[in-house]
């Protein structure tokens, strides 16, 4: 956890320095940061429910169950949560400073709505990490296999909106 916080602080310092030294290129640096954060967020959002699939089949109190609890907590706290925050901050900064909230950018509003939905899925996964930690999961592994596909579908639609800008 400390390493993740240190890495985020170093990245923030580098980005701040770039913005101060080369403000013209700030938009490009923020796009790069946004893309990196999205990749990290989605990697975690795709891996966490896969852990839930296996954890749901492990008996409570077993060494396997306890290992899954550690893996889920660390993935959520060290990767998924910080990546989601950076994704939101960088994305909103880009939308405001890129002038994308002006007329004719309906794709952006649809994208933001889907990112809000993705954040809701993130919240559901966060609550599920707590339930698994308390040995209170009531969902079968089949549920988690299905939930594993939700971030994928949302990601596909979001990327299409961003690249194609259909409306």
PDB file of C-alpha atoms in Angstrom:
ATOM      1  CA  UNK A   1       0.000   0.000   0.000  1.00  0.00           C
ATOM      2  CA  UNK A   2       2.836   2.395   0.855  1.00  0.00           C
ATOM      3  CA  UNK A   3       4.474   1.708  -2.494  1.00  0.00           C
ATOM      4  CA  UNK A   4       1.260   2.577  -4.332  1.00  0.00           C
ATOM      5  CA  UNK A   5       0.922   5.846  -2.428  1.00  0.00           C
ATOM      6  CA  UNK A   6       4.565   6.716  -3.084  1.00  0.00           C
ATOM      7  CA  UNK A   7       4.140   5.893  -6.787  1.00  0.00           C
ATOM      8  CA  UNK A   8       1.041   8.100  -7.010  1.00  0.00           C
ATOM      9  CA  UNK A   9       2.844  10.951  -5.225  1.00  0.00           C
ATOM     10  CA  UNK A  10       5.852  10.704  -7.552  1.00  0.00           C
ATOM     11  CA  UNK A  11       3.575  10.620 -10.597  1.00  0.00           C
ATOM     12  CA  UNK A  12       1.659  13.663  -9.314  1.00  0.00           C
ATOM     13  CA  UNK A  13       4.936  15.534  -8.779  1.00  0.00           C
ATOM     14  CA  UNK A  14       6.165  14.682 -12.287  1.00  0.00           C
ATOM     15  CA  UNK A  15       2.851  15.695 -13.874  1.00  0.00           C
ATOM     16  CA  UNK A  16       2.833  18.949 -11.884  1.00  0.00           C
ATOM     17  CA  UNK A  17       6.381  19.718 -13.009  1.00  0.00           C
ATOM     18  CA  UNK A  18       5.490  19.025 -16.642  1.00  0.00           C
ATOM     19  CA  UNK A  19       2.419  21.269 -16.420  1.00  0.00           C
ATOM     20  CA  UNK A  20       4.520  24.051 -14.941  1.00  0.00           C
ATOM     21  CA  UNK A  21       7.465  23.680 -17.336  1.00  0.00           C
ATOM     22  CA  UNK A  22       5.576  22.829 -20.547  1.00  0.00           C
ATOM     23  CA  UNK A  23       1.918  23.909 -20.212  1.00  0.00           C
ATOM     24  CA  UNK A  24       1.271  23.506 -23.939  1.00  0.00           C
ATOM     25  CA  UNK A  25       1.875  19.764 -23.674  1.00  0.00           C
ATOM     26  CA  UNK A  26      -0.167  19.348 -20.492  1.00  0.00           C
ATOM     27  CA  UNK A  27      -3.177  18.030 -22.418  1.00  0.00           C
ATOM     28  CA  UNK A  28      -1.109  15.255 -23.997  1.00  0.00           C
ATOM     29  CA  UNK A  29       0.440  14.294 -20.659  1.00  0.00           C
ATOM     30  CA  UNK A  30      -2.983  14.221 -19.030  1.00  0.00           C
ATOM     31  CA  UNK A  31      -4.304  12.004 -21.839  1.00  0.00           C
ATOM     32  CA  UNK A  32      -1.407   9.611 -21.243  1.00  0.00           C
ATOM     33  CA  UNK A  33      -2.099   9.609 -17.499  1.00  0.00           C
ATOM     34  CA  UNK A  34      -5.803   9.026 -18.130  1.00  0.00           C
ATOM     35  CA  UNK A  35      -5.131   6.073 -20.446  1.00  0.00           C
ATOM     36  CA  UNK A  36      -2.665   4.506 -17.995  1.00  0.00           C
ATOM     37  CA  UNK A  37      -5.142   4.895 -15.132  1.00  0.00           C
ATOM     38  CA  UNK A  38      -7.961   3.380 -17.199  1.00  0.00           C
ATOM     39  CA  UNK A  39      -5.769   0.396 -18.076  1.00  0.00           C
ATOM     40  CA  UNK A  40      -4.903  -0.177 -14.406  1.00  0.00           C
ATOM     41  CA  UNK A  41      -8.527   0.278 -13.303  1.00  0.00           C
ATOM     42  CA  UNK A  42      -9.861  -2.131 -15.912  1.00  0.00           C
ATOM     43  CA  UNK A  43      -7.145  -4.719 -15.232  1.00  0.00           C
ATOM     44  CA  UNK A  44      -8.253  -4.758 -11.612  1.00  0.00           C
ATOM     45  CA  UNK A  45     -11.955  -4.696 -12.458  1.00  0.00           C
ATOM     46  CA  UNK A  46     -11.465  -7.743 -14.685  1.00  0.00           C
ATOM     47  CA  UNK A  47      -9.276  -9.652 -12.225  1.00  0.00           C
ATOM     48  CA  UNK A  48     -11.212  -9.035  -8.986  1.00  0.00           C
ATOM     49  CA  UNK A  49     -14.419 -10.869  -9.969  1.00  0.00           C
ATOM     50  CA  UNK A  50     -12.263 -13.739 -11.271  1.00  0.00           C
ATOM     51  CA  UNK A  51     -10.810 -13.980  -7.742  1.00  0.00           C
ATOM     52  CA  UNK A  52     -14.385 -13.981  -6.438  1.00  0.00           C
ATOM     53  CA  UNK A  53     -15.199 -16.970  -8.688  1.00  0.00           C
ATOM     54  CA  UNK A  54     -12.503 -19.038  -7.005  1.00  0.00           C
ATOM     55  CA  UNK A  55     -13.118 -17.596  -3.549  1.00  0.00           C
ATOM     56  CA  UNK A  56     -16.828 -18.457  -3.711  1.00  0.00           C
ATOM     57  CA  UNK A  57     -15.862 -22.115  -4.130  1.00  0.00           C
ATOM     58  CA  UNK A  58     -13.350 -22.087  -1.251  1.00  0.00           C
ATOM     59  CA  UNK A  59     -14.657 -23.065   2.177  1.00  0.00           C
ATOM     60  CA  UNK A  60     -14.570 -20.305   4.809  1.00  0.00           C
ATOM     61  CA  UNK A  61     -11.551 -20.422   7.080  1.00  0.00           C
ATOM     62  CA  UNK A  62      -9.423 -22.518   4.735  1.00  0.00           C
ATOM     63  CA  UNK A  63      -5.941 -21.359   3.780  1.00  0.00           C
ATOM     64  CA  UNK A  64      -7.223 -20.765   0.222  1.00  0.00           C
ATOM     65  CA  UNK A  65     -10.035 -18.534   1.472  1.00  0.00           C
ATOM     66  CA  UNK A  66      -7.654 -16.530   3.649  1.00  0.00           C
ATOM     67  CA  UNK A  67      -5.248 -16.093   0.724  1.00  0.00           C
ATOM     68  CA  UNK A  68      -8.080 -14.846  -1.505  1.00  0.00           C
ATOM     69  CA  UNK A  69      -9.053 -12.307   1.170  1.00  0.00           C
ATOM     70  CA  UNK A  70      -5.537 -10.860   1.155  1.00  0.00           C
ATOM     71  CA  UNK A  71      -5.342 -10.816  -2.642  1.00  0.00           C
ATOM     72  CA  UNK A  72      -8.757  -9.137  -3.009  1.00  0.00           C
ATOM     73  CA  UNK A  73      -8.045  -6.485  -0.382  1.00  0.00           C
ATOM     74  CA  UNK A  74      -4.630  -5.607  -1.801  1.00  0.00           C
ATOM     75  CA  UNK A  75      -5.908  -5.487  -5.375  1.00  0.00           C
ATOM     76  CA  UNK A  76      -8.747  -3.185  -4.373  1.00  0.00           C
ATOM     77  CA  UNK A  77      -6.766  -0.862  -2.095  1.00  0.00           C
ATOM     78  CA  UNK A  78      -3.459  -0.673  -3.968  1.00  0.00           C
ATOM     79  CA  UNK A  79      -4.578  -0.761  -7.604  1.00  0.00           C
ATOM     80  CA  UNK A  80      -8.295  -0.483  -8.314  1.00  0.00           C
ATOM     81  CA  UNK A  81      -9.240   2.380  -5.963  1.00  0.00           C
ATOM     82  CA  UNK A  82      -6.285   4.668  -6.811  1.00  0.00           C
ATOM     83  CA  UNK A  83      -6.644   3.933 -10.536  1.00  0.00           C
ATOM     84  CA  UNK A  84     -10.351   4.818 -10.466  1.00  0.00           C
ATOM     85  CA  UNK A  85      -9.621   8.116  -8.704  1.00  0.00           C
ATOM     86  CA  UNK A  86      -6.889   9.054 -11.189  1.00  0.00           C
ATOM     87  CA  UNK A  87      -9.153   8.032 -14.084  1.00  0.00           C
ATOM     88  CA  UNK A  88     -11.933  10.337 -12.867  1.00  0.00           C
ATOM     89  CA  UNK A  89      -9.663  13.288 -12.054  1.00  0.00           C
ATOM     90  CA  UNK A  90      -7.712  13.094 -15.305  1.00  0.00           C
ATOM     91  CA  UNK A  91     -10.835  12.468 -17.387  1.00  0.00           C
ATOM     92  CA  UNK A  92     -12.746  15.403 -15.949  1.00  0.00           C
ATOM     93  CA  UNK A  93      -9.675  17.616 -16.324  1.00  0.00           C
ATOM     94  CA  UNK A  94      -9.438  16.594 -19.987  1.00  0.00           C
ATOM     95  CA  UNK A  95     -13.142  17.219 -20.600  1.00  0.00           C
ATOM     96  CA  UNK A  96     -13.012  20.682 -19.038  1.00  0.00           C
ATOM     97  CA  UNK A  97      -9.669  21.798 -20.490  1.00  0.00           C
ATOM     98  CA  UNK A  98     -10.295  20.164 -23.848  1.00  0.00           C
ATOM     99  CA  UNK A  99     -13.558  22.069 -24.251  1.00  0.00           C
ATOM    100  CA  UNK A 100     -15.508  18.829 -24.688  1.00  0.00           C
ATOM    101  CA  UNK A 101     -18.476  19.922 -22.592  1.00  0.00           C
ATOM    102  CA  UNK A 102     -19.488  22.331 -25.363  1.00  0.00           C
ATOM    103  CA  UNK A 103     -22.302  21.455 -27.764  1.00  0.00           C
ATOM    104  CA  UNK A 104     -22.174  18.519 -30.126  1.00  0.00           C
ATOM    105  CA  UNK A 105     -20.430  16.117 -27.802  1.00  0.00           C
ATOM    106  CA  UNK A 106     -23.257  13.795 -26.824  1.00  0.00           C
ATOM    107  CA  UNK A 107     -20.779  10.923 -26.902  1.00  0.00           C
ATOM    108  CA  UNK A 108     -19.046  12.463 -23.872  1.00  0.00           C
ATOM    109  CA  UNK A 109     -22.249  12.567 -21.840  1.00  0.00           C
ATOM    110  CA  UNK A 110     -22.976   8.933 -22.750  1.00  0.00           C
ATOM    111  CA  UNK A 111     -19.389   8.005 -21.845  1.00  0.00           C
ATOM    112  CA  UNK A 112     -19.648   9.744 -18.479  1.00  0.00           C
ATOM    113  CA  UNK A 113     -22.942   7.958 -17.776  1.00  0.00           C
ATOM    114  CA  UNK A 114     -21.276   4.611 -18.515  1.00  0.00           C
ATOM    115  CA  UNK A 115     -18.252   5.518 -16.371  1.00  0.00           C
ATOM    116  CA  UNK A 116     -20.677   6.341 -13.538  1.00  0.00           C
ATOM    117  CA  UNK A 117     -22.183   2.884 -14.078  1.00  0.00           C
ATOM    118  CA  UNK A 118     -18.670   1.356 -14.067  1.00  0.00           C
ATOM    119  CA  UNK A 119     -18.025   3.196 -10.797  1.00  0.00           C
ATOM    120  CA  UNK A 120     -21.209   1.640  -9.421  1.00  0.00           C
ATOM    121  CA  UNK A 121     -19.912  -1.803 -10.388  1.00  0.00           C
ATOM    122  CA  UNK A 122     -16.661  -0.841  -8.653  1.00  0.00           C
ATOM    123  CA  UNK A 123     -18.681   0.001  -5.531  1.00  0.00           C
ATOM    124  CA  UNK A 124     -20.455  -3.355  -5.727  1.00  0.00           C
ATOM    125  CA  UNK A 125     -17.105  -5.127  -6.002  1.00  0.00           C
ATOM    126  CA  UNK A 126     -15.762  -3.105  -3.040  1.00  0.00           C
ATOM    127  CA  UNK A 127     -18.725  -4.134  -0.900  1.00  0.00           C
ATOM    128  CA  UNK A 128     -18.197  -7.721  -2.049  1.00  0.00           C
ATOM    129  CA  UNK A 129     -14.565  -7.627  -0.902  1.00  0.00           C
ATOM    130  CA  UNK A 130     -15.871  -6.684   2.556  1.00  0.00           C
ATOM    131  CA  UNK A 131     -18.469  -9.489   2.455  1.00  0.00           C
ATOM    132  CA  UNK A 132     -15.849 -12.051   1.464  1.00  0.00           C
ATOM    133  CA  UNK A 133     -13.524 -10.730   4.205  1.00  0.00           C
ATOM    134  CA  UNK A 134     -16.304 -11.372   6.735  1.00  0.00           C
ATOM    135  CA  UNK A 135     -17.110 -14.808   5.243  1.00  0.00           C
ATOM    136  CA  UNK A 136     -20.544 -13.434   4.371  1.00  0.00           C
ATOM    137  CA  UNK A 137     -20.641 -13.985   0.605  1.00  0.00           C
ATOM    138  CA  UNK A 138     -23.938 -15.537  -0.468  1.00  0.00           C
ATOM    139  CA  UNK A 139     -23.371 -15.477  -4.236  1.00  0.00           C
ATOM    140  CA  UNK A 140     -22.332 -18.632  -6.103  1.00  0.00           C
ATOM    141  CA  UNK A 141     -19.326 -18.719  -8.409  1.00  0.00           C
ATOM    142  CA  UNK A 142     -21.707 -18.575 -11.405  1.00  0.00           C
ATOM    143  CA  UNK A 143     -22.839 -15.101 -10.305  1.00  0.00           C
ATOM    144  CA  UNK A 144     -19.214 -13.931 -10.240  1.00  0.00           C
ATOM    145  CA  UNK A 145     -18.556 -15.431 -13.684  1.00  0.00           C
ATOM    146  CA  UNK A 146     -21.407 -13.322 -15.035  1.00  0.00           C
ATOM    147  CA  UNK A 147     -20.271 -10.225 -13.111  1.00  0.00           C
ATOM    148  CA  UNK A 148     -16.810 -10.711 -14.584  1.00  0.00           C
ATOM    149  CA  UNK A 149     -18.280  -9.801 -17.987  1.00  0.00           C
ATOM    150  CA  UNK A 150     -19.954  -6.535 -16.912  1.00  0.00           C
ATOM    151  CA  UNK A 151     -16.782  -4.380 -16.891  1.00  0.00           C
ATOM    152  CA  UNK A 152     -15.807  -5.874 -20.262  1.00  0.00           C
ATOM    153  CA  UNK A 153     -19.093  -4.899 -21.907  1.00  0.00           C
ATOM    154  CA  UNK A 154     -18.991  -1.398 -20.394  1.00  0.00           C
ATOM    155  CA  UNK A 155     -15.365  -0.958 -21.480  1.00  0.00           C
ATOM    156  CA  UNK A 156     -16.153  -1.946 -25.076  1.00  0.00           C
ATOM    157  CA  UNK A 157     -19.001   0.568 -25.342  1.00  0.00           C
ATOM    158  CA  UNK A 158     -16.962   3.326 -23.671  1.00  0.00           C
ATOM    159  CA  UNK A 159     -14.004   2.834 -26.019  1.00  0.00           C
ATOM    160  CA  UNK A 160     -16.301   2.865 -29.058  1.00  0.00           C
ATOM    161  CA  UNK A 161     -17.882   6.116 -27.861  1.00  0.00           C
ATOM    162  CA  UNK A 162     -14.491   7.750 -27.348  1.00  0.00           C
ATOM    163  CA  UNK A 163     -12.948   6.641 -30.627  1.00  0.00           C
ATOM    164  CA  UNK A 164     -15.928   6.763 -33.003  1.00  0.00           C
ATOM    165  CA  UNK A 165     -17.838   9.654 -31.341  1.00  0.00           C
ATOM    166  CA  UNK A 166     -21.099   8.541 -32.988  1.00  0.00           C
ATOM    167  CA  UNK A 167     -23.109  11.538 -31.758  1.00  0.00           C
TER     168      UNK A 167
END
